[in-house]
Tab-separated table of C-alpha atoms and ligand atoms in Angstrom:
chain	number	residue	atom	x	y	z
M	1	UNK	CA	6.148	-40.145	19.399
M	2	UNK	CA	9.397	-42.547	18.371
M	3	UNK	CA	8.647	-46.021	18.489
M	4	UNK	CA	4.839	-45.727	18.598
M	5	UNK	CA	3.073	-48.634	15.695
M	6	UNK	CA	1.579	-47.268	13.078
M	7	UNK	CA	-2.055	-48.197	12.862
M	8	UNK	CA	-1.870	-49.500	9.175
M	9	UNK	CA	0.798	-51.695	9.763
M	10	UNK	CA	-1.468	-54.205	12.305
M	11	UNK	CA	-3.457	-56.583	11.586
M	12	UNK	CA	-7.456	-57.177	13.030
M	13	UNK	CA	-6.080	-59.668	15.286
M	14	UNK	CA	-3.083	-57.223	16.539
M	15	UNK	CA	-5.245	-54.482	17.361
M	16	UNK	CA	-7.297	-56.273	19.237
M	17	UNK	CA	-4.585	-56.988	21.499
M	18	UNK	CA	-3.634	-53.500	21.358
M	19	UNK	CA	-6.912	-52.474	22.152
M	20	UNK	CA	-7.932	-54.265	24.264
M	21	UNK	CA	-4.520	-53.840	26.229
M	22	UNK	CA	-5.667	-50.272	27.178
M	23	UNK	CA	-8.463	-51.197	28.285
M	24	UNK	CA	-11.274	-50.598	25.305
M	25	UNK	CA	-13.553	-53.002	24.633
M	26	UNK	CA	-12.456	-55.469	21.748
M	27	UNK	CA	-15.442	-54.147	19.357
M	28	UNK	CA	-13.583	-51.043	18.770
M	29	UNK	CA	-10.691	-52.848	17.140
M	30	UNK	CA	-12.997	-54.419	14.330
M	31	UNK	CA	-14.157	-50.622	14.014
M	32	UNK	CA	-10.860	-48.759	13.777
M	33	UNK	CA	-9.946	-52.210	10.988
M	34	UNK	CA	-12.742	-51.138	9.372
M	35	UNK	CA	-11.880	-47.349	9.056
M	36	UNK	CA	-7.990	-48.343	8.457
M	37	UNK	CA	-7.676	-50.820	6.153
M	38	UNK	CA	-11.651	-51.179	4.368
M	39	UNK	CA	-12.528	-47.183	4.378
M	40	UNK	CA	-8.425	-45.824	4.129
M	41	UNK	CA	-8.815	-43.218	6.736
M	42	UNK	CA	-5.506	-41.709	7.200
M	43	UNK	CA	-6.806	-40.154	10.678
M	44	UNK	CA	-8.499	-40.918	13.800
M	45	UNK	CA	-10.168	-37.743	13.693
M	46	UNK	CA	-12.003	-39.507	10.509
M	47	UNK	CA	-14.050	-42.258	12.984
M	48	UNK	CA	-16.966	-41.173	13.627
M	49	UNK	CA	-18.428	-43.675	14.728
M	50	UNK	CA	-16.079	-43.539	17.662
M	51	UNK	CA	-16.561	-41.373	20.868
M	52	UNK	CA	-13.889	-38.258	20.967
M	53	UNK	CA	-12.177	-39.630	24.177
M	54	UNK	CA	-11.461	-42.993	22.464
M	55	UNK	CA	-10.227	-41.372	19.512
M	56	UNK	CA	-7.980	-39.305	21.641
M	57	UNK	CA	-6.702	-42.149	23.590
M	58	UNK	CA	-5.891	-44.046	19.856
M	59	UNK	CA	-3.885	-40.872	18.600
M	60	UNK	CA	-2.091	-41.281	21.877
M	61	UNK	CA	-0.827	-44.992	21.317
M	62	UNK	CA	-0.478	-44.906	17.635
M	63	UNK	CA	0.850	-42.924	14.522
M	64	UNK	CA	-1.755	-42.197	12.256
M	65	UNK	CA	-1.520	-40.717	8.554
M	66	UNK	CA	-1.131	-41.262	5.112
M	67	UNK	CA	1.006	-40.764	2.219
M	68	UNK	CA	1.206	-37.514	-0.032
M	69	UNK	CA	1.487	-36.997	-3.377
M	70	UNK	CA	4.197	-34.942	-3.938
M	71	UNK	CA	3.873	-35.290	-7.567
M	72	UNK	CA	2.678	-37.128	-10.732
M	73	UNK	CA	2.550	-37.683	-14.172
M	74	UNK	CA	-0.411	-39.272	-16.521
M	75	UNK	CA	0.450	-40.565	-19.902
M	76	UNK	CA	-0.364	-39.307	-23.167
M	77	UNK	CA	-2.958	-41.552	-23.315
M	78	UNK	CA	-4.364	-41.908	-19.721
M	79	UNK	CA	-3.740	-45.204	-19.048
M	80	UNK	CA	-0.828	-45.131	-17.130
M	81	UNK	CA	-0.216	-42.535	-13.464
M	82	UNK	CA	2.950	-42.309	-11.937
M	83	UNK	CA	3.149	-41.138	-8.647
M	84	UNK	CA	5.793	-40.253	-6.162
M	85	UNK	CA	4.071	-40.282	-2.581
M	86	UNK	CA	5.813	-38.620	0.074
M	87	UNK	CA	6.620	-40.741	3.254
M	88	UNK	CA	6.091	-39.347	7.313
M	89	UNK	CA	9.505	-38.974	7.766
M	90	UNK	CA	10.662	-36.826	4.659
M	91	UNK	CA	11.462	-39.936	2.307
M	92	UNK	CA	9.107	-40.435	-1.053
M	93	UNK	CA	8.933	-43.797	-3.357
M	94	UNK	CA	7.220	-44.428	-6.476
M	95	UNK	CA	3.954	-46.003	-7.372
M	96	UNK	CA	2.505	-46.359	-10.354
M	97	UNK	CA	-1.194	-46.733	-11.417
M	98	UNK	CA	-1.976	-48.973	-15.049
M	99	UNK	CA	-5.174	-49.295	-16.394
M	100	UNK	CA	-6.169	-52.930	-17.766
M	101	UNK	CA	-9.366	-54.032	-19.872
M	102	UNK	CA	-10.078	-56.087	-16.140
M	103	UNK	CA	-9.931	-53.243	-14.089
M	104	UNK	CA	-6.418	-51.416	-12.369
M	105	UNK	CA	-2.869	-52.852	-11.290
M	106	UNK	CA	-0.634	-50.999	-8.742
M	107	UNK	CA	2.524	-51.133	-8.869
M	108	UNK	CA	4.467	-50.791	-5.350
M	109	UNK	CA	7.356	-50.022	-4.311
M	110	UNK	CA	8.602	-51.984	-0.748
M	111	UNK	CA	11.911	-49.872	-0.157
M	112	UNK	CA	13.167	-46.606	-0.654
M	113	UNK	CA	16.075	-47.196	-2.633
M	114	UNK	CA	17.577	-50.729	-2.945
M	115	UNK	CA	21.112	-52.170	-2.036
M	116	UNK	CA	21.146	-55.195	-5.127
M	117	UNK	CA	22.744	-52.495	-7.480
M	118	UNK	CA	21.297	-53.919	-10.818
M	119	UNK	CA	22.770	-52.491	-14.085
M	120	UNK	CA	19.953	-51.341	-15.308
M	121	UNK	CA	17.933	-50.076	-12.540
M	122	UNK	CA	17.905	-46.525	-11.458
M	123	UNK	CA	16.275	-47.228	-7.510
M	124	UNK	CA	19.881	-48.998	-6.959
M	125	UNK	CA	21.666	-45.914	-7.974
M	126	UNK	CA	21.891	-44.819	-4.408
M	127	UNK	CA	21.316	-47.747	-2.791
M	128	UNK	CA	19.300	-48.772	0.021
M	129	UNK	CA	17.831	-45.631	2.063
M	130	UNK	CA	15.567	-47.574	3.827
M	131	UNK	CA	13.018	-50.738	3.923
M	132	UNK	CA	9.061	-49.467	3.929
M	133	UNK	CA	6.615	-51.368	6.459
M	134	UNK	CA	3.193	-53.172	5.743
M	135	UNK	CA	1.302	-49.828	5.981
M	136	UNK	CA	3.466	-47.762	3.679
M	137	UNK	CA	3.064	-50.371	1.278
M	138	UNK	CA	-0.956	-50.269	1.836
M	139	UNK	CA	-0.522	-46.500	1.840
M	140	UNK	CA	0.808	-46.375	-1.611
M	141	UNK	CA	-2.933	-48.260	-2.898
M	142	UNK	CA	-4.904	-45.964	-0.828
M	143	UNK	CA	-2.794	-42.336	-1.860
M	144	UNK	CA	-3.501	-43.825	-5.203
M	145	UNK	CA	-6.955	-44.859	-5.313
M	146	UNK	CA	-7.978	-41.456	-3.720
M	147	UNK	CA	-6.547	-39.456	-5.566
M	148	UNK	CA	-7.995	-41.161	-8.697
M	149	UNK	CA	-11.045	-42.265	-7.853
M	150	UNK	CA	-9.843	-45.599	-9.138
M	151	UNK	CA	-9.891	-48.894	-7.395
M	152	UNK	CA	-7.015	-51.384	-7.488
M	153	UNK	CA	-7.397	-55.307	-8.534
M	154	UNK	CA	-4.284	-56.200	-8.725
M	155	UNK	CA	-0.949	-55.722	-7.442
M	156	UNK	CA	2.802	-56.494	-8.885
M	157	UNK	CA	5.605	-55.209	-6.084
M	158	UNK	CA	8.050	-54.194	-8.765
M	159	UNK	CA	8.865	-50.402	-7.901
M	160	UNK	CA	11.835	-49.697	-6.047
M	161	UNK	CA	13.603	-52.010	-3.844
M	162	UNK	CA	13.596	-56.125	-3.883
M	163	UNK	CA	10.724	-57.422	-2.245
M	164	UNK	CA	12.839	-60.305	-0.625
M	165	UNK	CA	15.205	-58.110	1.277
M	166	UNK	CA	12.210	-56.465	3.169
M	167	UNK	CA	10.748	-60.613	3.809
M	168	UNK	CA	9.238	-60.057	7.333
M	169	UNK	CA	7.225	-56.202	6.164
M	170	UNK	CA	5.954	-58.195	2.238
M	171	UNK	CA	4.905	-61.069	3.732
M	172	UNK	CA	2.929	-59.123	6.236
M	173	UNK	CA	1.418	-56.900	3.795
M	174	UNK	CA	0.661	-59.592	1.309
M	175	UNK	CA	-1.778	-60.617	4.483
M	176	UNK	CA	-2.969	-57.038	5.419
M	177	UNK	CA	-3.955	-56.827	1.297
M	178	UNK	CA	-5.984	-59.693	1.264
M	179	UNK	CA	-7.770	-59.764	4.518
M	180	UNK	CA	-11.726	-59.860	4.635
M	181	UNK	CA	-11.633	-56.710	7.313
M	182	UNK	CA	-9.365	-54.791	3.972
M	183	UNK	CA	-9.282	-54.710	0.908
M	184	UNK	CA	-9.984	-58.247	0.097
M	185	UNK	CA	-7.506	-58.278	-2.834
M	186	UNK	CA	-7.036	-62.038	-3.788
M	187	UNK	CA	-3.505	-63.365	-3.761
M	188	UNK	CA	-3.927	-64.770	-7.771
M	189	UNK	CA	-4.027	-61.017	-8.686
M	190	UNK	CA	-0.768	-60.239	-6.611
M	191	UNK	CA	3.070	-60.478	-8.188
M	192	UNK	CA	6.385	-60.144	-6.306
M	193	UNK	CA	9.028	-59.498	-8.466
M	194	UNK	CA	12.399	-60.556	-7.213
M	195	UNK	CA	16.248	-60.559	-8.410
M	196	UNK	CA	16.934	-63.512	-6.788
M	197	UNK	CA	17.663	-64.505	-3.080
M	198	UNK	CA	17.128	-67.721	-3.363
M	199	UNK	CA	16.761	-68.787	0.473
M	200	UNK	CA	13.529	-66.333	0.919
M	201	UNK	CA	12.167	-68.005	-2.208
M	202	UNK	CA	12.260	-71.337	-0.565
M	203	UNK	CA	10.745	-69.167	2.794
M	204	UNK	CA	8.117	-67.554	0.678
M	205	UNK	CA	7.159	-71.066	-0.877
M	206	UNK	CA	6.554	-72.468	2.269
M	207	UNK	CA	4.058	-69.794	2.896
M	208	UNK	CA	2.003	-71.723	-0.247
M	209	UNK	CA	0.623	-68.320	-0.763
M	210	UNK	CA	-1.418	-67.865	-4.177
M	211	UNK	CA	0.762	-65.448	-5.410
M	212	UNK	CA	2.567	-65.345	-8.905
M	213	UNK	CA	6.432	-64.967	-9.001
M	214	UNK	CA	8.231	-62.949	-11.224
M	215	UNK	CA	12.295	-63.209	-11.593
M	216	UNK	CA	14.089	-60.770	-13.259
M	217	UNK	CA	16.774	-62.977	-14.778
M	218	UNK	CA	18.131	-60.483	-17.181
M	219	UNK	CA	20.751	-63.056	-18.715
M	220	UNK	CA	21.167	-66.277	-19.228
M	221	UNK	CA	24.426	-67.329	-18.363
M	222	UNK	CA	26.684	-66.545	-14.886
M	223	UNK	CA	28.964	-64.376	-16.483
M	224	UNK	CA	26.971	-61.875	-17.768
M	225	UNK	CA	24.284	-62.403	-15.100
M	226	UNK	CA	26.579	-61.235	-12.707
M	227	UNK	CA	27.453	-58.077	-14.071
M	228	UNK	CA	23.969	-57.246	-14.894
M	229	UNK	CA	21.922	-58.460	-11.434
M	230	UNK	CA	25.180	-58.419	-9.117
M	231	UNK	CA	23.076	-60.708	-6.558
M	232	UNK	CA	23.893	-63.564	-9.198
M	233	UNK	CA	27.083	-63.860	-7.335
M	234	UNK	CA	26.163	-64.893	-4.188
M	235	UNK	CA	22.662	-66.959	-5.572
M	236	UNK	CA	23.810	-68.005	-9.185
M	237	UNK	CA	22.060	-69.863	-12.045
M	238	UNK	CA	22.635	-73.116	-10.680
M	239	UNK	CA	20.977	-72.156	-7.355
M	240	UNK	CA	18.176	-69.612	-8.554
M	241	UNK	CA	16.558	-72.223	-11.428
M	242	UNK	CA	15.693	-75.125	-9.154
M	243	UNK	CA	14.131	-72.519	-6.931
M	244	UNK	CA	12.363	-71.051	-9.296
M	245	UNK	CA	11.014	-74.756	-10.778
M	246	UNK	CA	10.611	-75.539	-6.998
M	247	UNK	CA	8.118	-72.918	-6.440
M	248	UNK	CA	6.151	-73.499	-9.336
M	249	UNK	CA	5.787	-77.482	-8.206
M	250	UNK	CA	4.721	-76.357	-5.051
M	251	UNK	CA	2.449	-73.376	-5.490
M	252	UNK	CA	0.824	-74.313	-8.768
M	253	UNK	CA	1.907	-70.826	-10.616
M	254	UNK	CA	3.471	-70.482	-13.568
M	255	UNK	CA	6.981	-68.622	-12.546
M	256	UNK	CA	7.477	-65.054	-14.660
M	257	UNK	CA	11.133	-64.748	-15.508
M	258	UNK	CA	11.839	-60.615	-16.830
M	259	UNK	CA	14.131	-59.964	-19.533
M	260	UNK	CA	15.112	-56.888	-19.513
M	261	UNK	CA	16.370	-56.744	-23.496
M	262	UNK	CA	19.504	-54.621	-24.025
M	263	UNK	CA	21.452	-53.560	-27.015
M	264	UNK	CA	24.210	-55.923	-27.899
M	265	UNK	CA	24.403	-56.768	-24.496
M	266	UNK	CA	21.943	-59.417	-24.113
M	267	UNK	CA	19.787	-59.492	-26.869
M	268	UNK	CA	21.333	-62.169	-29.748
M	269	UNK	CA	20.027	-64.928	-31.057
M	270	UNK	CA	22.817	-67.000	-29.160
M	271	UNK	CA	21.266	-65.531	-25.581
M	272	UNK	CA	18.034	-66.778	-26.950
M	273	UNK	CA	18.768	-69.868	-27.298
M	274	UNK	CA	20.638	-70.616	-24.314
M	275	UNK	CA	17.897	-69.038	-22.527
M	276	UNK	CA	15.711	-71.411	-24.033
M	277	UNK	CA	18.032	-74.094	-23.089
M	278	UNK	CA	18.341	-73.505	-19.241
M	279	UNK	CA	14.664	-72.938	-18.561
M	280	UNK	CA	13.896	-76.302	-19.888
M	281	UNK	CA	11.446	-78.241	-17.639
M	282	UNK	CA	10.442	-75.146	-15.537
M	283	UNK	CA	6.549	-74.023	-15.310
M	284	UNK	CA	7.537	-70.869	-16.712
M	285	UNK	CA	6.000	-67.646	-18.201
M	286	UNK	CA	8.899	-65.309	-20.284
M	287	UNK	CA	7.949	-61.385	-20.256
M	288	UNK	CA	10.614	-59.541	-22.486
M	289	UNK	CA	11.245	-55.922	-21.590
M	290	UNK	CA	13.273	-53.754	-23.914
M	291	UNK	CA	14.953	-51.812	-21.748
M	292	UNK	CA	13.973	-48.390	-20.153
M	293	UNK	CA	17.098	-46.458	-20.752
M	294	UNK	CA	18.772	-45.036	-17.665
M	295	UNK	CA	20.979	-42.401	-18.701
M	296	UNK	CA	23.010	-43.015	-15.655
M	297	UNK	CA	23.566	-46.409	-16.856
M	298	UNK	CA	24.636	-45.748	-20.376
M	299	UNK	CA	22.166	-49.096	-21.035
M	300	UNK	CA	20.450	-48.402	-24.947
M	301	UNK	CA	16.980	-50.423	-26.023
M	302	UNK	CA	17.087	-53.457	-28.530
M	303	UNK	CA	16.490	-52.790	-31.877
M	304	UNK	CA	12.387	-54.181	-32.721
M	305	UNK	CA	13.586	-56.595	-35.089
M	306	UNK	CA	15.879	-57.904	-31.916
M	307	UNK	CA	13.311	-57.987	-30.433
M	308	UNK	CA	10.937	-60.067	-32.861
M	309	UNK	CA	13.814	-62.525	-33.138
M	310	UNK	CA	14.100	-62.949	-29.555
M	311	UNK	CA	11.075	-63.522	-28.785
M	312	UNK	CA	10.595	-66.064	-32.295
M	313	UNK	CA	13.445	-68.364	-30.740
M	314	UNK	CA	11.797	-68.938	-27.423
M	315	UNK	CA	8.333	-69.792	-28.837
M	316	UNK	CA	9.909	-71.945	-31.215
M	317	UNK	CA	10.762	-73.745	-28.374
M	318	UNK	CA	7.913	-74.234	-26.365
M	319	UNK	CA	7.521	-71.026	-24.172
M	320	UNK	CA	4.571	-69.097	-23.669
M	321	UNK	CA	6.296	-65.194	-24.584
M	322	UNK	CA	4.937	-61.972	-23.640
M	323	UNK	CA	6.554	-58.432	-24.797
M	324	UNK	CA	5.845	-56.048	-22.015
M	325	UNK	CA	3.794	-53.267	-23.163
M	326	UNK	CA	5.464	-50.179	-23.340
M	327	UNK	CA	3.253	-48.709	-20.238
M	328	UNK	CA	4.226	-44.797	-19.659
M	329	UNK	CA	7.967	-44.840	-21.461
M	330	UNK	CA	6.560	-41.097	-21.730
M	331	UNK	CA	6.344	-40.445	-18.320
M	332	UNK	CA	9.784	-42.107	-17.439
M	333	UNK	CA	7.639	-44.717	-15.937
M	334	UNK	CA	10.714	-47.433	-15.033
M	335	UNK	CA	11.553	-47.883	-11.656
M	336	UNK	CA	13.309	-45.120	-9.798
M	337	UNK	CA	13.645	-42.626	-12.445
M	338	UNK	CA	10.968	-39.760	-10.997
M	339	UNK	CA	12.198	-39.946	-7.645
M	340	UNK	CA	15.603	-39.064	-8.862
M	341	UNK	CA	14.868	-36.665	-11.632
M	342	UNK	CA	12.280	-34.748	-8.381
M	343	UNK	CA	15.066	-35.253	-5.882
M	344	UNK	CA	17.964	-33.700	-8.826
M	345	UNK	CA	15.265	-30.639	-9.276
M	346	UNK	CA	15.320	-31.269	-12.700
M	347	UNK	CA	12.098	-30.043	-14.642
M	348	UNK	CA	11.387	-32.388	-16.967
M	349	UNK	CA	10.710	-34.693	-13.586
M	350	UNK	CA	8.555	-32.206	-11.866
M	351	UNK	CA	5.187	-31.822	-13.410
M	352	UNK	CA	3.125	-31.056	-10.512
M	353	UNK	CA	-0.576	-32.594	-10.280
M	354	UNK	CA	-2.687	-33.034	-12.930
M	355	UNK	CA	-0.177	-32.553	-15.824
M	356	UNK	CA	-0.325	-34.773	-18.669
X	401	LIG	N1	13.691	-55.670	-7.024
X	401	LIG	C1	12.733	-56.438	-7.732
X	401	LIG	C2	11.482	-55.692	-8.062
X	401	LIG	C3	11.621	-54.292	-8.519
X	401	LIG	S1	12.374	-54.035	-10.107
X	401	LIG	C4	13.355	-57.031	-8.959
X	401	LIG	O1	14.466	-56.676	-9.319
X	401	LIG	O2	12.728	-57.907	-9.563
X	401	LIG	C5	11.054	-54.543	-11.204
X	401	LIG	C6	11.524	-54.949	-12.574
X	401	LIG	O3	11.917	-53.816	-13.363
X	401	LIG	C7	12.723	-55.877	-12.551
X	401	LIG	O4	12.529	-56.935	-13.472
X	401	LIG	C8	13.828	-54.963	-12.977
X	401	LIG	O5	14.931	-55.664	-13.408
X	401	LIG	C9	13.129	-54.118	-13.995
X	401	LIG	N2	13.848	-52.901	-14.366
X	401	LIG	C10	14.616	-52.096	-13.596
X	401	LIG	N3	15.115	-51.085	-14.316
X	401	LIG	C11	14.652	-51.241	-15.563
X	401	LIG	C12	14.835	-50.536	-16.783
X	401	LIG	N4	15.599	-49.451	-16.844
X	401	LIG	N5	14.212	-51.004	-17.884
X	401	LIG	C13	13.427	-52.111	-17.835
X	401	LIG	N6	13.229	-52.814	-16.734
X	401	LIG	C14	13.838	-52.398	-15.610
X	402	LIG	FE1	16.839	-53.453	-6.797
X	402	LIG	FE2	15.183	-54.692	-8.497
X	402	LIG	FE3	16.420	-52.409	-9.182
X	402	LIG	FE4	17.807	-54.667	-8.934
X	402	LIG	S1	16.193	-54.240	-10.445
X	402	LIG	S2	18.427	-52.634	-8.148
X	402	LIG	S3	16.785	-55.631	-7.233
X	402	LIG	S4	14.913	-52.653	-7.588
């Protein structure tokens, strides 16, 4: 079965080929596109409206399959579902469900683990396990919106692993998400979220795609930057701004830069302003995060009144601030931190379905 495609992970047009390849008429491909990507069947055994032999002779040239849920967690108040959806080949990632007043946001992760190593971050802990493909990344909406009975309007790929070092498998999904034949979800409701590798910025620029970036600058100066988001050292400040102001020129969208705020790390009123001072000029959005503590990490949260003060000095000058809401702290819903606490057995991590 090695080195078969998995059916989620083509595209109308590359099924067609496929299909028509082995000889079935090119009508069937627009069916099994249908079944994939509009209707998330996870089998072939699921098409009716396709004779048994053809169906056999698909689960012969293709895998076929979804994701599990090995395991979730609701909030106290509902509006927040953290899964951890197990993968074909024994690997599981994190996805998590949010409830808006406009409808539901997914977030997704596009590797198992990550190789960036981020101070704060818990999916770099063991670094990178592996990259996900298009379909695993479409699997993680469709596990989710089944087993709710929710449906997803908008995106943000901020779960484990950076976007940008999986270019070729985002980019691809980012088309599989918003074709006609799927699930038709407009690129204005989808956010990539990257540390910072400045060349696939340019690359995903060029692409002129709809969708919002999000940095997660973390610092603003080189010397803490590169203790905190390690990647600073090969892409620093000097490189990753003009990017960043490039992309909003070009695409139109306001660029998102995360702050992760951290106890006396980098949470004065000095970082504030010089944060202030080296966005200048850029299209920019600012979404403060006080921090999701990572025991690992030995990182604490920002006092509120930090906080306050923070977020005071950047709208003094000029930026539009946001402080992100607080969505599942309950549920340990920061990046990485179920998968770990399932994978270490502990407990407090492994609240099978339905628990809240
Ligand atoms: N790799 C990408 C996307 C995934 S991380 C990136 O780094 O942008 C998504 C966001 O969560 C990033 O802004 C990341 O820095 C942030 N994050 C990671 N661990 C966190 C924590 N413990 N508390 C708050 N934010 C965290
Ligand atoms: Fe990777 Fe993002 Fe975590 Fe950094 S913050 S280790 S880039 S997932």
């Amino acid at each position: 079965m090695a080195g078969l495609p998995h059916i989620r992970d083509l595209t109308l047009a590359e099924l067609e080929r496929e299909i028509t390849a082995m000889g079935l008429p090119k009508y069937r491909a627009a069916q099994v596109a249908d079944w994939v990507h509009k209707k998330g069947a996870t089998s072939f055994a699921e098409m009716t409206n396709l004779p048994q032999e053809v169906r056999e002779k698909l689960a012969r040239a293709f895998h076929q399959g979804g994701l599990t849920v090995w395991d979730k967690k609701v909030s106290r108040d509902g509006s927040t579902i953290k899964y951890l959806l197990g993968l074909a080949d024994g690997q599981a990632v994190e996805s998590v469900l949010m409830q808006y007043r406009y409808g539901h946001s997914a977030c997704l992760s596009t590797q198992v683990g990550c190789r960036m190593g981020c101070r704060i971050c818990a999916s770099g802990l063991e670094g990178l396990v592996r990259n996900l493909s298009p379909g695993e990344m479409l699997g993680q909406i469709w596990a989710m919106q089944r087993d709710s009975g929710r449906r997803v309007r908008s995106i943000v790929l901020m779960g484990s692993g950076e976007p940008l070092d999986n270019y070729e498998a985002t980019v691809k999904f980012l088309e599989l998400v918003n074709a006609r034949y799927g699930l038709n979800i407009g690129h204005r409701h989808i956010t990539l979220s990257t540390s910072g590798i400045v060349p696939r910025i340019y690359d995903l620029m060029r692409l002129r795609l709809a969708i919002t970036l999000a940095v997660s600058l973390h610092a603003p100066n080189n010397e803490l930057r590169d203790r905190l988001v390690p990647v600073n050292k090969a892409y620093p400040l000097e490189e990753l701004l003009p990017a960043c102001s490039a992309y909003a020129e070009t695409t139109g969208r306001r660029v998102s830069f995360e702050y992760a705020l951290i106890h006396n790390v980098n949470d004065t009123r000095e970082h504030a302003g010089e944060l202030a001072r080296i966005l200048a000029g850029i299209h920019c959005h600012i979404n403060l995060i006080p921090v999701n503590p990572v025991p690992e990490r030995g990182m604490g949260r920002s006092r509120p009144g930090n906080v306050r003060l923070f977020k005071e000095i950047l709208e003094r000058a000029g930026y539009p601030v946001t402080v992100r809401r607080e969505l599942g702290l309950d549920i340990n819903a920061a990046c990485g931190q179920l998968r770990r606490r399932v994978l270490a057995g502990d407990q407090n991590g492994r609240n099978r379905r339905g628990v809240s």
